[in-house]
mmCIF file of C-alpha atoms in Angstrom:
data_model
loop_
_atom_site.group_PDB
_atom_site.id
_atom_site.type_symbol
_atom_site.label_atom_id
_atom_site.label_comp_id
_atom_site.label_asym_id
_atom_site.label_seq_id
_atom_site.Cartn_x
_atom_site.Cartn_y
_atom_site.Cartn_z
ATOM 1 C CA MET A 1 73.998 87.019 104.192
ATOM 2 C CA HIS A 2 75.644 90.331 103.371
ATOM 3 C CA ALA A 3 72.533 91.390 101.478
ATOM 4 C CA GLU A 4 71.075 92.186 104.902
ATOM 5 C CA LEU A 5 74.164 92.826 107.011
ATOM 6 C CA PRO A 6 77.352 94.598 105.919
ATOM 7 C CA LEU A 7 80.319 92.496 104.906
ATOM 8 C CA VAL A 8 83.538 93.699 106.533
ATOM 9 C CA PHE A 9 86.644 92.746 104.573
ATOM 10 C CA SER A 10 90.235 93.853 104.940
ATOM 11 C CA VAL A 11 92.718 94.558 102.176
ATOM 12 C CA THR A 12 96.068 93.782 103.727
ATOM 13 C CA SER A 13 99.666 92.833 103.040
ATOM 14 C CA GLY A 14 102.828 91.722 104.716
ATOM 15 C CA LYS A 15 104.997 94.076 102.669
ATOM 16 C CA GLY A 16 104.493 97.741 101.913
ATOM 17 C CA GLY A 17 104.505 99.052 98.367
ATOM 18 C CA VAL A 18 102.329 96.315 96.867
ATOM 19 C CA GLY A 19 99.550 98.709 95.809
ATOM 20 C CA LYS A 20 97.172 97.761 98.594
ATOM 21 C CA THR A 21 95.644 101.215 99.145
ATOM 22 C CA ASN A 22 95.188 101.803 95.423
ATOM 23 C CA LEU A 23 93.429 98.454 95.137
ATOM 24 C CA SER A 24 91.219 99.281 98.134
ATOM 25 C CA VAL A 25 90.160 102.554 96.522
ATOM 26 C CA ASN A 26 89.427 100.962 93.159
ATOM 27 C CA LEU A 27 87.569 98.017 94.680
ATOM 28 C CA ALA A 28 85.396 100.515 96.571
ATOM 29 C CA CYS A 29 84.890 102.414 93.323
ATOM 30 C CA CYS A 30 83.768 99.263 91.474
ATOM 31 C CA LEU A 31 81.478 98.094 94.269
ATOM 32 C CA ALA A 32 79.860 101.522 94.378
ATOM 33 C CA ALA A 33 79.451 101.481 90.585
ATOM 34 C CA ALA A 34 77.600 98.171 91.033
ATOM 35 C CA GLY A 35 75.070 99.962 93.223
ATOM 36 C CA LYS A 36 76.477 98.930 96.603
ATOM 37 C CA ARG A 37 76.691 101.198 99.627
ATOM 38 C CA VAL A 38 80.375 101.298 100.492
ATOM 39 C CA VAL A 39 82.551 102.855 103.179
ATOM 40 C CA LEU A 40 86.330 102.613 102.941
ATOM 41 C CA LEU A 41 88.093 102.779 106.308
ATOM 42 C CA ASP A 42 91.706 103.941 106.167
ATOM 43 C CA ALA A 43 93.135 101.704 108.887
ATOM 44 C CA ASP A 44 96.776 102.603 108.251
ATOM 45 C CA LEU A 45 96.325 104.964 111.163
ATOM 46 C CA GLY A 46 99.784 106.491 111.393
ATOM 47 C CA LEU A 47 100.597 106.670 107.675
ATOM 48 C CA ALA A 48 97.201 107.185 106.101
ATOM 49 C CA ASN A 49 96.947 108.032 102.408
ATOM 50 C CA VAL A 50 93.529 106.981 101.081
ATOM 51 C CA ASP A 51 92.580 110.666 100.913
ATOM 52 C CA VAL A 52 95.791 111.434 99.006
ATOM 53 C CA VAL A 53 95.102 108.735 96.408
ATOM 54 C CA LEU A 54 91.648 110.265 95.928
ATOM 55 C CA GLY A 55 92.846 113.864 95.812
ATOM 56 C CA LEU A 56 90.684 114.816 98.809
ATOM 57 C CA THR A 57 91.380 117.038 101.789
ATOM 58 C CA PRO A 58 89.062 115.922 104.600
ATOM 59 C CA GLN A 59 88.520 118.462 107.345
ATOM 60 C CA ARG A 60 88.422 115.756 110.011
ATOM 61 C CA ASN A 61 89.728 112.224 110.420
ATOM 62 C CA LEU A 62 89.879 109.429 112.986
ATOM 63 C CA PHE A 63 92.297 111.451 115.095
ATOM 64 C CA HIS A 64 89.459 113.904 115.721
ATOM 65 C CA LEU A 65 87.131 111.036 116.622
ATOM 66 C CA PHE A 66 89.543 109.837 119.301
ATOM 67 C CA HIS A 67 90.891 113.141 120.580
ATOM 68 C CA ASP A 68 88.427 115.935 119.765
ATOM 69 C CA GLY A 69 85.052 114.288 120.306
ATOM 70 C CA ALA A 70 84.070 114.338 116.628
ATOM 71 C CA THR A 71 81.153 112.113 115.604
ATOM 72 C CA LEU A 72 81.312 109.447 112.911
ATOM 73 C CA ASP A 73 79.191 111.545 110.564
ATOM 74 C CA GLU A 74 81.589 114.452 111.041
ATOM 75 C CA VAL A 75 84.512 112.230 110.073
ATOM 76 C CA LEU A 76 82.838 110.450 107.137
ATOM 77 C CA CYS A 77 83.968 112.047 103.899
ATOM 78 C CA PRO A 78 82.026 111.562 100.645
ATOM 79 C CA THR A 79 83.930 110.986 97.419
ATOM 80 C CA PRO A 80 82.905 111.811 93.839
ATOM 81 C CA TYR A 81 82.888 108.067 93.114
ATOM 82 C CA GLY A 82 79.822 106.958 95.024
ATOM 83 C CA PHE A 83 81.419 105.791 98.265
ATOM 84 C CA ASP A 84 82.491 107.391 101.518
ATOM 85 C CA ILE A 85 85.802 107.194 103.322
ATOM 86 C CA LEU A 86 86.734 107.243 106.974
ATOM 87 C CA PRO A 87 90.106 108.978 106.696
ATOM 88 C CA ALA A 88 92.901 108.591 109.206
ATOM 89 C CA SER A 89 95.827 110.867 109.993
ATOM 90 C CA SER A 90 99.391 110.761 108.760
ATOM 91 C CA GLY A 91 102.433 111.345 110.935
ATOM 92 C CA MET A 92 100.540 111.155 114.227
ATOM 93 C CA SER A 93 102.427 108.926 116.666
ATOM 94 C CA GLU A 94 99.360 108.848 118.950
ATOM 95 C CA MET A 95 97.593 106.761 116.295
ATOM 96 C CA LEU A 96 100.226 104.057 115.912
ATOM 97 C CA SER A 97 98.638 101.758 118.489
ATOM 98 C CA LEU A 98 95.021 101.975 119.591
ATOM 99 C CA SER A 99 94.227 101.670 123.267
ATOM 100 C CA THR A 100 91.387 99.455 124.452
ATOM 101 C CA GLY A 101 89.328 102.578 125.070
ATOM 102 C CA GLN A 102 89.911 103.794 121.518
ATOM 103 C CA LYS A 103 88.974 100.397 120.127
ATOM 104 C CA LEU A 104 85.736 100.570 122.082
ATOM 105 C CA GLU A 105 85.109 104.104 120.834
ATOM 106 C CA LEU A 106 85.708 103.052 117.242
ATOM 107 C CA LEU A 107 83.441 100.010 117.429
ATOM 108 C CA GLU A 108 80.655 102.086 118.960
ATOM 109 C CA ALA A 109 81.009 104.588 116.116
ATOM 110 C CA LEU A 110 81.110 101.931 113.416
ATOM 111 C CA ASP A 111 78.045 100.274 114.873
ATOM 112 C CA ALA A 112 76.085 103.220 113.490
ATOM 113 C CA LEU A 113 77.052 102.142 109.962
ATOM 114 C CA GLU A 114 75.393 98.770 110.210
ATOM 115 C CA ASP A 115 72.151 99.767 108.500
ATOM 116 C CA ARG A 116 73.815 102.187 106.107
ATOM 117 C CA VAL A 117 76.392 100.144 104.212
ATOM 118 C CA ASP A 118 76.676 96.904 102.269
ATOM 119 C CA TYR A 119 80.481 96.744 102.407
ATOM 120 C CA LEU A 120 83.002 98.114 104.863
ATOM 121 C CA VAL A 121 86.394 97.931 103.162
ATOM 122 C CA VAL A 122 89.266 98.098 105.653
ATOM 123 C CA ASP A 123 92.572 99.226 104.151
ATOM 124 C CA THR A 124 95.100 98.072 106.745
ATOM 125 C CA GLY A 125 98.716 99.026 107.109
ATOM 126 C CA ALA A 126 101.413 96.579 106.029
ATOM 127 C CA GLY A 127 103.243 94.164 108.286
ATOM 128 C CA ILE A 128 102.329 92.464 111.541
ATOM 129 C CA ASN A 129 102.047 95.302 114.053
ATOM 130 C CA ASP A 130 99.206 95.547 116.555
ATOM 131 C CA ASN A 131 96.917 97.701 114.421
ATOM 132 C CA VAL A 132 97.353 95.519 111.328
ATOM 133 C CA LEU A 133 96.523 92.372 113.285
ATOM 134 C CA TYR A 134 93.608 94.052 115.059
ATOM 135 C CA PHE A 135 91.895 95.189 111.882
ATOM 136 C CA ASN A 136 92.468 91.849 110.174
ATOM 137 C CA LEU A 137 90.913 90.079 113.128
ATOM 138 C CA ALA A 138 87.970 92.463 112.972
ATOM 139 C CA ALA A 139 87.271 91.544 109.341
ATOM 140 C CA GLN A 140 84.979 88.748 108.273
ATOM 141 C CA GLN A 141 87.085 88.155 105.160
ATOM 142 C CA ARG A 142 90.745 89.009 104.558
ATOM 143 C CA LEU A 143 92.202 89.832 101.132
ATOM 144 C CA VAL A 144 95.998 89.442 101.202
ATOM 145 C CA VAL A 145 97.778 91.376 98.454
ATOM 146 C CA LEU A 146 101.187 90.359 97.133
ATOM 147 C CA THR A 147 103.285 91.070 94.073
ATOM 148 C CA PRO A 148 105.593 88.811 92.007
ATOM 149 C CA GLU A 149 108.574 89.444 94.297
ATOM 150 C CA PRO A 150 110.230 87.038 96.765
ATOM 151 C CA THR A 151 110.075 89.584 99.603
ATOM 152 C CA SER A 152 106.357 90.159 99.033
ATOM 153 C CA LEU A 153 105.745 86.413 99.110
ATOM 154 C CA THR A 154 107.791 85.963 102.288
ATOM 155 C CA ASP A 155 106.052 88.813 104.074
ATOM 156 C CA ALA A 156 102.581 87.651 102.992
ATOM 157 C CA TYR A 157 103.389 84.248 104.455
ATOM 158 C CA ALA A 158 104.599 85.889 107.682
ATOM 159 C CA LEU A 159 101.318 87.795 108.069
ATOM 160 C CA ILE A 160 99.266 84.661 107.469
ATOM 161 C CA LYS A 161 101.467 82.713 109.886
ATOM 162 C CA VAL A 162 100.983 85.193 112.737
ATOM 163 C CA LEU A 163 97.231 85.378 112.200
ATOM 164 C CA LYS A 164 96.993 81.588 112.103
ATOM 165 C CA LEU A 165 99.319 80.615 114.960
ATOM 166 C CA ASN A 166 98.544 83.491 117.344
ATOM 167 C CA HIS A 167 94.870 84.096 116.583
ATOM 168 C CA GLY A 168 93.507 80.973 114.872
ATOM 169 C CA VAL A 169 92.602 82.657 111.566
ATOM 170 C CA GLU A 170 92.541 80.024 108.822
ATOM 171 C CA HIS A 171 90.755 81.451 105.778
ATOM 172 C CA PHE A 172 92.329 83.988 103.437
ATOM 173 C CA LYS A 173 91.655 85.370 99.969
ATOM 174 C CA VAL A 174 94.730 86.222 97.891
ATOM 175 C CA LEU A 175 95.184 88.871 95.193
ATOM 176 C CA VAL A 176 98.336 89.079 93.081
ATOM 177 C CA ASN A 177 98.979 92.669 92.006
ATOM 178 C CA MET A 178 101.299 93.989 89.254
ATOM 179 C CA ALA A 179 101.392 90.539 87.669
ATOM 180 C CA THR A 180 103.110 90.041 84.326
ATOM 181 C CA ASP A 181 100.367 87.670 83.211
ATOM 182 C CA GLU A 182 97.877 85.139 84.540
ATOM 183 C CA ARG A 183 100.407 82.333 84.520
ATOM 184 C CA GLY A 184 102.864 84.316 86.643
ATOM 185 C CA ALA A 185 100.104 85.284 89.083
ATOM 186 C CA LYS A 186 99.043 81.673 89.501
ATOM 187 C CA GLU A 187 102.650 80.634 90.061
ATOM 188 C CA MET A 188 102.971 83.157 92.908
ATOM 189 C CA PHE A 189 99.722 81.971 94.430
ATOM 190 C CA THR A 190 100.854 78.348 94.155
ATOM 191 C CA ARG A 191 104.121 79.107 95.935
ATOM 192 C CA LEU A 192 102.272 80.784 98.788
ATOM 193 C CA TYR A 193 99.721 77.970 98.895
ATOM 194 C CA LYS A 194 102.417 75.296 99.106
ATOM 195 C CA ALA A 195 104.278 77.111 101.891
ATOM 196 C CA CYS A 196 101.097 77.474 103.931
ATOM 197 C CA ASP A 197 100.024 73.900 103.230
ATOM 198 C CA HIS A 198 103.412 72.554 104.324
ATOM 199 C CA PHE A 199 104.012 74.644 107.446
ATOM 200 C CA LEU A 200 100.570 75.886 108.562
ATOM 201 C CA SER A 201 98.141 73.015 108.901
ATOM 202 C CA GLY A 202 94.528 74.055 108.420
ATOM 203 C CA VAL A 203 95.097 77.280 106.477
ATOM 204 C CA SER A 204 92.814 77.735 103.473
ATOM 205 C CA LEU A 205 93.771 80.069 100.606
ATOM 206 C CA ASP A 206 91.603 81.113 97.667
ATOM 207 C CA LEU A 207 92.862 83.072 94.672
ATOM 208 C CA ALA A 208 90.513 86.051 94.374
ATOM 209 C CA GLY A 209 92.190 87.207 91.172
ATOM 210 C CA PHE A 210 95.133 89.142 89.807
ATOM 211 C CA VAL A 211 95.712 92.633 88.490
ATOM 212 C CA PRO A 212 98.232 93.012 85.646
ATOM 213 C CA ARG A 213 100.934 95.631 85.567
ATOM 214 C CA ASP A 214 99.379 98.530 83.685
ATOM 215 C CA PRO A 215 100.843 102.005 82.976
ATOM 216 C CA ILE A 216 97.422 103.582 83.532
ATOM 217 C CA VAL A 217 97.732 102.824 87.256
ATOM 218 C CA ARG A 218 100.666 105.162 87.773
ATOM 219 C CA LYS A 219 99.043 107.869 85.650
ATOM 220 C CA ALA A 220 95.893 107.677 87.750
ATOM 221 C CA VAL A 221 97.879 107.832 91.002
ATOM 222 C CA VAL A 222 99.668 110.947 89.800
ATOM 223 C CA SER A 223 96.330 112.543 88.860
ATOM 224 C CA GLN A 224 94.887 111.420 92.241
ATOM 225 C CA ARG A 225 91.927 109.624 90.732
ATOM 226 C CA PRO A 226 90.938 105.933 90.807
ATOM 227 C CA PHE A 227 92.026 104.271 87.580
ATOM 228 C CA CYS A 228 88.623 102.561 87.507
ATOM 229 C CA SER A 229 87.058 106.003 87.056
ATOM 230 C CA VAL A 230 89.306 107.225 84.247
ATOM 231 C CA ALA A 231 90.185 104.106 82.223
ATOM 232 C CA LEU A 232 87.237 101.720 82.326
ATOM 233 C CA ASP A 233 88.605 99.520 79.542
ATOM 234 C CA SER A 234 92.170 99.303 80.831
ATOM 235 C CA PRO A 235 93.498 95.859 81.771
ATOM 236 C CA ALA A 236 93.875 96.905 85.409
ATOM 237 C CA CYS A 237 90.299 98.201 85.658
ATOM 238 C CA ARG A 238 88.843 95.107 84.001
ATOM 239 C CA ALA A 239 90.750 92.953 86.479
ATOM 240 C CA VAL A 240 89.610 94.935 89.521
ATOM 241 C CA ARG A 241 85.994 94.833 88.310
ATOM 242 C CA GLN A 242 86.293 91.069 88.133
ATOM 243 C CA VAL A 243 87.685 90.947 91.692
ATOM 244 C CA ALA A 244 84.837 93.218 92.854
ATOM 245 C CA ALA A 245 82.361 90.801 91.284
ATOM 246 C CA THR A 246 84.056 87.979 93.189
ATOM 247 C CA VAL A 247 83.826 89.979 96.433
ATOM 248 C CA GLN A 248 80.069 90.159 95.949
ATOM 249 C CA THR A 249 79.906 86.360 96.128
ATOM 250 C CA TRP A 250 81.647 86.249 99.512
ATOM 251 C CA ASP A 251 79.544 85.292 102.484
ATOM 252 C CA VAL A 252 79.990 86.042 106.133
ATOM 253 C CA PRO A 253 81.477 82.783 107.499
ATOM 254 C CA ALA A 254 78.641 80.569 108.694
ATOM 255 C CA ALA A 255 79.998 80.325 112.226
ATOM 256 C CA LEU A 256 80.112 84.098 112.639
ATOM 257 C CA ASP A 257 77.562 86.806 113.221
ATOM 258 C CA GLY A 258 77.421 89.486 110.507
ATOM 259 C CA ASN A 259 77.070 92.216 113.073
ATOM 260 C CA ILE A 260 79.940 94.735 113.041
ATOM 261 C CA LYS A 261 79.691 95.375 116.754
ATOM 262 C CA PHE A 262 79.871 91.655 117.521
ATOM 263 C CA PHE A 263 83.259 91.386 115.838
ATOM 264 C CA TRP A 264 84.859 94.449 117.297
ATOM 265 C CA LYS A 265 83.589 93.962 120.828
ATOM 266 C CA LYS A 266 84.807 90.372 120.826
ATOM 267 C CA LEU A 267 88.260 91.577 119.895
ATOM 268 C CA LEU A 268 88.520 93.847 122.917
ATOM 269 C CA PHE A 269 88.954 90.766 125.045
ATOM 270 C CA ARG A 270 91.594 89.271 122.765
ATOM 271 C CA SER A 271 93.886 92.198 122.017
#
């Protein structure tokens, strides 16, 4: 279905510091390298850093869309890696919680992307605040990132629990980042799966893949470049390419319309 309509998927987490933004950037990089039209939305509105990871200095961001009358095309920022970003602002308290009017403004702007992209990647903030929940609800697929740490597991479960019990979301993809090896990643996924299966009836989890701990990741972050652009044969890049290939098999859920505007407008009456 997403061959004709864009697939909107979030990259999200319960805990900060799990590498979510870096994964979002590198997934966008790999999808673009596969010939897909990709926009990466920085939805961590108050603490945005997609532009920092990419070493870019956008002249405008979503703050200007909401407060200065900027258009979507004025906010869209091209990258050297074949995809565009919709940058947000950092340290702006006005962006911490979107009003209904701002949500409407954003959905109207994003509606213009419908014929121009194959994938809209939504890099959410961490936790369970209003913006995180809103953007996860707006996605057609949700990729939950966790690391091999008890706190990351607990917080990932908390995010899934809130989305399930408060909003009826039941289907999640899971990515284990900074894994020691495949066995350890599968053990973390199994622990999360068992907790959800025991306490959250009806929740469905799928392991989208894992990314091993790799020293190239930190080097790329320091150089402000995607590691999938500088170390194509590194273990981390090979893993992210595999996840990107998996993403391309995802469908818009059969019960849902693929239209971006449909999702976001529906949410105005729920949030």
